[in-house]
Coordinates of C-alpha atoms in Angstrom, one line a residue:
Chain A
X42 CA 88.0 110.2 84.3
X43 CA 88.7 107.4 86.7
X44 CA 91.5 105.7 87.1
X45 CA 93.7 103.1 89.5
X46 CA 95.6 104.4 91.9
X47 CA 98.5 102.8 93.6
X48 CA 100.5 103.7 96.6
X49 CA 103.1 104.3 97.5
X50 CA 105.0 105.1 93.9
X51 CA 108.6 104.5 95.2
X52 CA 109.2 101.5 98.2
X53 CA 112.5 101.1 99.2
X54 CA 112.9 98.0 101.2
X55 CA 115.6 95.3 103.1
X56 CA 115.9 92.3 101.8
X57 CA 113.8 89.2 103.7
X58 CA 111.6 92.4 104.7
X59 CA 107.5 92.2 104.1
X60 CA 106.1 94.7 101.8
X61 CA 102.6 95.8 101.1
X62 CA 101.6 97.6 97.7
X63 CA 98.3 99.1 97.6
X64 CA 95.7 99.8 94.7
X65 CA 92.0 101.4 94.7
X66 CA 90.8 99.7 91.3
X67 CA 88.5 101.9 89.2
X68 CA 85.1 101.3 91.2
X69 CA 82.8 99.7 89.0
X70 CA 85.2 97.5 87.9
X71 CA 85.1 93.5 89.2
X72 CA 88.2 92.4 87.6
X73 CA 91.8 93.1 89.2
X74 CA 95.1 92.0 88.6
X75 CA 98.8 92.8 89.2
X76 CA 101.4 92.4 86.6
X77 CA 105.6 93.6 87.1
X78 CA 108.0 94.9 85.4
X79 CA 111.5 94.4 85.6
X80 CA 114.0 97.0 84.2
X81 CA 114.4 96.6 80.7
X82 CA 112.3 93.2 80.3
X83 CA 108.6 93.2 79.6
X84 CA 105.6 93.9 81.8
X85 CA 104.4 90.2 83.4
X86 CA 101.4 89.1 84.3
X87 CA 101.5 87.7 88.0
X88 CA 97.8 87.7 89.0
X89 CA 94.1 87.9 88.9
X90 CA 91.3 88.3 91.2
X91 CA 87.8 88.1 91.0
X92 CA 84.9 87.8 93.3
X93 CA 87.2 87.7 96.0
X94 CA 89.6 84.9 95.0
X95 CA 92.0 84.6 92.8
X96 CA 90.9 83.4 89.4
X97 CA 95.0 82.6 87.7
X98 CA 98.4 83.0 88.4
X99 CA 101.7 82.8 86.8
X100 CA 105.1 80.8 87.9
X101 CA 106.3 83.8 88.9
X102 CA 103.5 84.4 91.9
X103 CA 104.7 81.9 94.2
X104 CA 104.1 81.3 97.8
X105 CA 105.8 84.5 99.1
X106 CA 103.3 86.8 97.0
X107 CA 99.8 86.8 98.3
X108 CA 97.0 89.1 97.1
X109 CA 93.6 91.1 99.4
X110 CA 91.0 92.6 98.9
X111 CA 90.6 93.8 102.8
X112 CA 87.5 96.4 101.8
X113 CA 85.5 97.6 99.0
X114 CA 87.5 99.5 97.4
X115 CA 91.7 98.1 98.3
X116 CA 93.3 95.7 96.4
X117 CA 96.9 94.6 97.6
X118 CA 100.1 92.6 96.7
X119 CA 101.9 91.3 99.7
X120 CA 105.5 90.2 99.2
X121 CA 106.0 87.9 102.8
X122 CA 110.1 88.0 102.3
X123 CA 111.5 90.4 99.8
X124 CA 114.2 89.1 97.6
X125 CA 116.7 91.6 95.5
X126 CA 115.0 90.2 92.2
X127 CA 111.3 91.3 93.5
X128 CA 112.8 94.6 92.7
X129 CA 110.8 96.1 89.9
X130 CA 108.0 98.1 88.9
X131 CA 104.7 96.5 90.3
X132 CA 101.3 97.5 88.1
X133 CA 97.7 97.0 89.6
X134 CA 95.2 96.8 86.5
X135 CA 91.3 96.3 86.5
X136 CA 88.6 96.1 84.3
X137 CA 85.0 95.7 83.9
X138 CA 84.7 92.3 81.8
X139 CA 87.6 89.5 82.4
X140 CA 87.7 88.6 78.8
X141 CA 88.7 90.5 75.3
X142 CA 88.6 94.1 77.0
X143 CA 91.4 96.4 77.9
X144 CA 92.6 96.8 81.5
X145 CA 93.4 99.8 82.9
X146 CA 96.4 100.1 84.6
X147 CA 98.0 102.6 87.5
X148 CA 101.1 104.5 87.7
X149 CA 102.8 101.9 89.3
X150 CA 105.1 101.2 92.3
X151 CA 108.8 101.4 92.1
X152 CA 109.3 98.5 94.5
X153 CA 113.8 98.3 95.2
X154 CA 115.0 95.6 97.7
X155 CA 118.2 96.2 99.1
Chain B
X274 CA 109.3 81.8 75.8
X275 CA 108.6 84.9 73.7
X276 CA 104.5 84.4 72.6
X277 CA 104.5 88.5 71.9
X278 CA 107.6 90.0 70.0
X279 CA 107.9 93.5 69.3
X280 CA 111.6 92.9 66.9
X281 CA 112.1 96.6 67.0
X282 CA 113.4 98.1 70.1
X283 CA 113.3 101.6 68.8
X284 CA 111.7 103.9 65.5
X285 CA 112.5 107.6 64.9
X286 CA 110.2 109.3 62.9
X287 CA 109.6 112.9 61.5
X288 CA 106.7 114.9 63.2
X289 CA 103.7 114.4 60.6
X290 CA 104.8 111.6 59.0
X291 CA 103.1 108.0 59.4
X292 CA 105.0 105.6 62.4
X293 CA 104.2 101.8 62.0
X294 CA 105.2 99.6 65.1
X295 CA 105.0 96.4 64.4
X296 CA 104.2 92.6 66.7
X297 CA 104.4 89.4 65.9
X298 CA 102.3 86.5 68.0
X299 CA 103.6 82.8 68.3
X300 CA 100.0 81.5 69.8
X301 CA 97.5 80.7 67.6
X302 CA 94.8 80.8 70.8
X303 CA 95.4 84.3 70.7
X304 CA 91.8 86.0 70.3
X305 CA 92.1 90.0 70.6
X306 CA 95.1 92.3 70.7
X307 CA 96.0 95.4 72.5
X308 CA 98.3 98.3 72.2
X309 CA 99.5 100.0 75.1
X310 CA 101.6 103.4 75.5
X311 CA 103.6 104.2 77.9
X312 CA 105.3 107.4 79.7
X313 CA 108.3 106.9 81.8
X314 CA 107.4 107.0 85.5
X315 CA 103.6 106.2 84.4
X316 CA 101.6 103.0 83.8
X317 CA 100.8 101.4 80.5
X318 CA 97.8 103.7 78.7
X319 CA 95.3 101.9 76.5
X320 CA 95.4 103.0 73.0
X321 CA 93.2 100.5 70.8
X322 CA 92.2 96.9 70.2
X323 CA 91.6 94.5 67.5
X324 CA 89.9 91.1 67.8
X325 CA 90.8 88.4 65.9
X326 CA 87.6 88.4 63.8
X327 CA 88.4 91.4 62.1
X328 CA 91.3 92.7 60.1
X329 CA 91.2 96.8 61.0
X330 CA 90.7 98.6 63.8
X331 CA 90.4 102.8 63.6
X332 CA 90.2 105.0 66.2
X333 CA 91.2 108.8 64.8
X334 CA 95.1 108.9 63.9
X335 CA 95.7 105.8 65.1
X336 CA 94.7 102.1 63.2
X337 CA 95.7 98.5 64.0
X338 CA 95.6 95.8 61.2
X339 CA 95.9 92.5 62.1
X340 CA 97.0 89.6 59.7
X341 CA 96.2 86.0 61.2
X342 CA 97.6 84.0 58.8
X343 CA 101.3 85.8 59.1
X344 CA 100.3 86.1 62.8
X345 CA 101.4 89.8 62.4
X346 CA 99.7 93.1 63.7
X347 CA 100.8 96.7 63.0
X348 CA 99.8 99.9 64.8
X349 CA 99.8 103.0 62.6
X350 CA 100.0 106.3 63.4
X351 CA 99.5 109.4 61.1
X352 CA 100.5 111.8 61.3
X353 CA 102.7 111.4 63.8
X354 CA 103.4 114.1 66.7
X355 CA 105.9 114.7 69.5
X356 CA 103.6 114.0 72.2
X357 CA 103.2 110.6 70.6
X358 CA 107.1 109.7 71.8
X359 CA 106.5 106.6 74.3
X360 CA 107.2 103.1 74.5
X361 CA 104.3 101.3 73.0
X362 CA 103.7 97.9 74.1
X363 CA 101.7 95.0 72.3
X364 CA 100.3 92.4 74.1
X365 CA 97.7 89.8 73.5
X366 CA 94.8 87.5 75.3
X367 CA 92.7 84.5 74.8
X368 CA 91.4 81.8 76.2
X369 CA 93.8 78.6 76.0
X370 CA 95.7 76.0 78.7
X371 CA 93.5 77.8 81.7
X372 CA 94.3 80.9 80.7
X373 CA 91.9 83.4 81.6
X374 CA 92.4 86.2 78.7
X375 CA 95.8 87.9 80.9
X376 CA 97.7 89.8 78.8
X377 CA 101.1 88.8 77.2
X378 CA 103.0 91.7 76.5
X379 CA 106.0 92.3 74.3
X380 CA 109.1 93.8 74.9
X381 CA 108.0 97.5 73.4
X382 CA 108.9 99.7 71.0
X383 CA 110.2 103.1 72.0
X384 CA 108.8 105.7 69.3
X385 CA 110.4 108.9 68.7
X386 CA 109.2 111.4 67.3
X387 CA 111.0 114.8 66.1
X388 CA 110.3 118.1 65.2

């Protein structure tokens, strides 16, 4: 069955430092996006791409966060200058149609700024 | 601003008897609604939808009714199993203020279920 796939699952970084997460969307799909997680609080929608721009993004994707999709198959979230509240649990999600379908979503990446 | 509220943080159930999470919406652009399990250490797992056209939604054990004018939907699960202990997330989309049909999520439910 396919599925998205993120890498790495656990990113430790230094505060101020640049992190990339990584995602292959499932590969038919044309929709992506990238919502968080923060311990104990709800998952939150930060972005979503289509057709190689982005198509929305919350308040919380500000100009630090930037979004790629370099090839046919990677999508990525770039954090420019890590803060300690960027730590969280980062989801890439994708789906086939952009409206009133379900996204499917990867494992995650356990992104911790220290 | 909580649009999607799951009011219980966590339900203990019996193995084979019925579990009913329940979500309440705030938005009345809301259009379809989603329910999402999820393992620790894993992303959230589709389960099943509902648009806001109909009032049921079955897919084996598991149904969703949705109430628009209480702005109120319910997952139910019966019987209920011990592989079915997970959070379970609601969340909601619709087109409304630019929004693009992104899903608002609640806080989750975290469903037990015991031998």
């Amino acid at each position: 069955e396919p599925e998205v796939t993120q890498t790495p699952s656990h990113q430790v970084t230094q505060m101020g430092q640049e992190v990339i997460l990584r995602c292959v969307p499932i590969s038919n799909h044309l929709y992506f996006y990238w919502y968080r997680q923060i311990l104990g609080q709800k998952v939150e929608f930060l972005v979503s791409f289509y057709n190689n721009e982005i198509s929305e993004k919350s308040e919380i994707f500000d100009d630090q966060f930037s979004v790629e999709r370099p090839d046919g198959s990677n999508f990525t979230l770039k954090i420019r200058s890590t803060k300690l509240e960027d730590s969280a649990m980062y989801f890439c999600a994708s789906n086939g149609r952009r409206m009133n379908t379900e996204a499917f979503f990867g494992q995650g990446t356990r992104l911790t700024v220290v | 601003d909580q649009q999607v509220k799951q009011n219980s943080p966590s339900l203990s159930v019996q193995e084979g008897r019925i579990s009913i999470l329940n979500c309440d919406y705030t938005n009345s652009m809301f259009d379809y609604f989603l329910w999402y399990k999820k393992y620790p250490a894993e992303g959230p797992t589709f389960l099943i939808s509902i648009s806001s056209i109909k009032d049921k939604n079955e897919d084996g054990r598991f149904t969703v009714f949705l109430n628009k004018s209480a702005k109120h939907l319910s997952l139910h699960i019966v019987p209920s199993q011990p592989g079915d202990s997970a959070v379970y997330f609601c969340a909601a989309s619709g087109r409304y203020g630019g929004s693009q049909g992104n899903l608002i999520f609640g806080k989750g439910t975290k469903l037990s279920v015991k031998p």
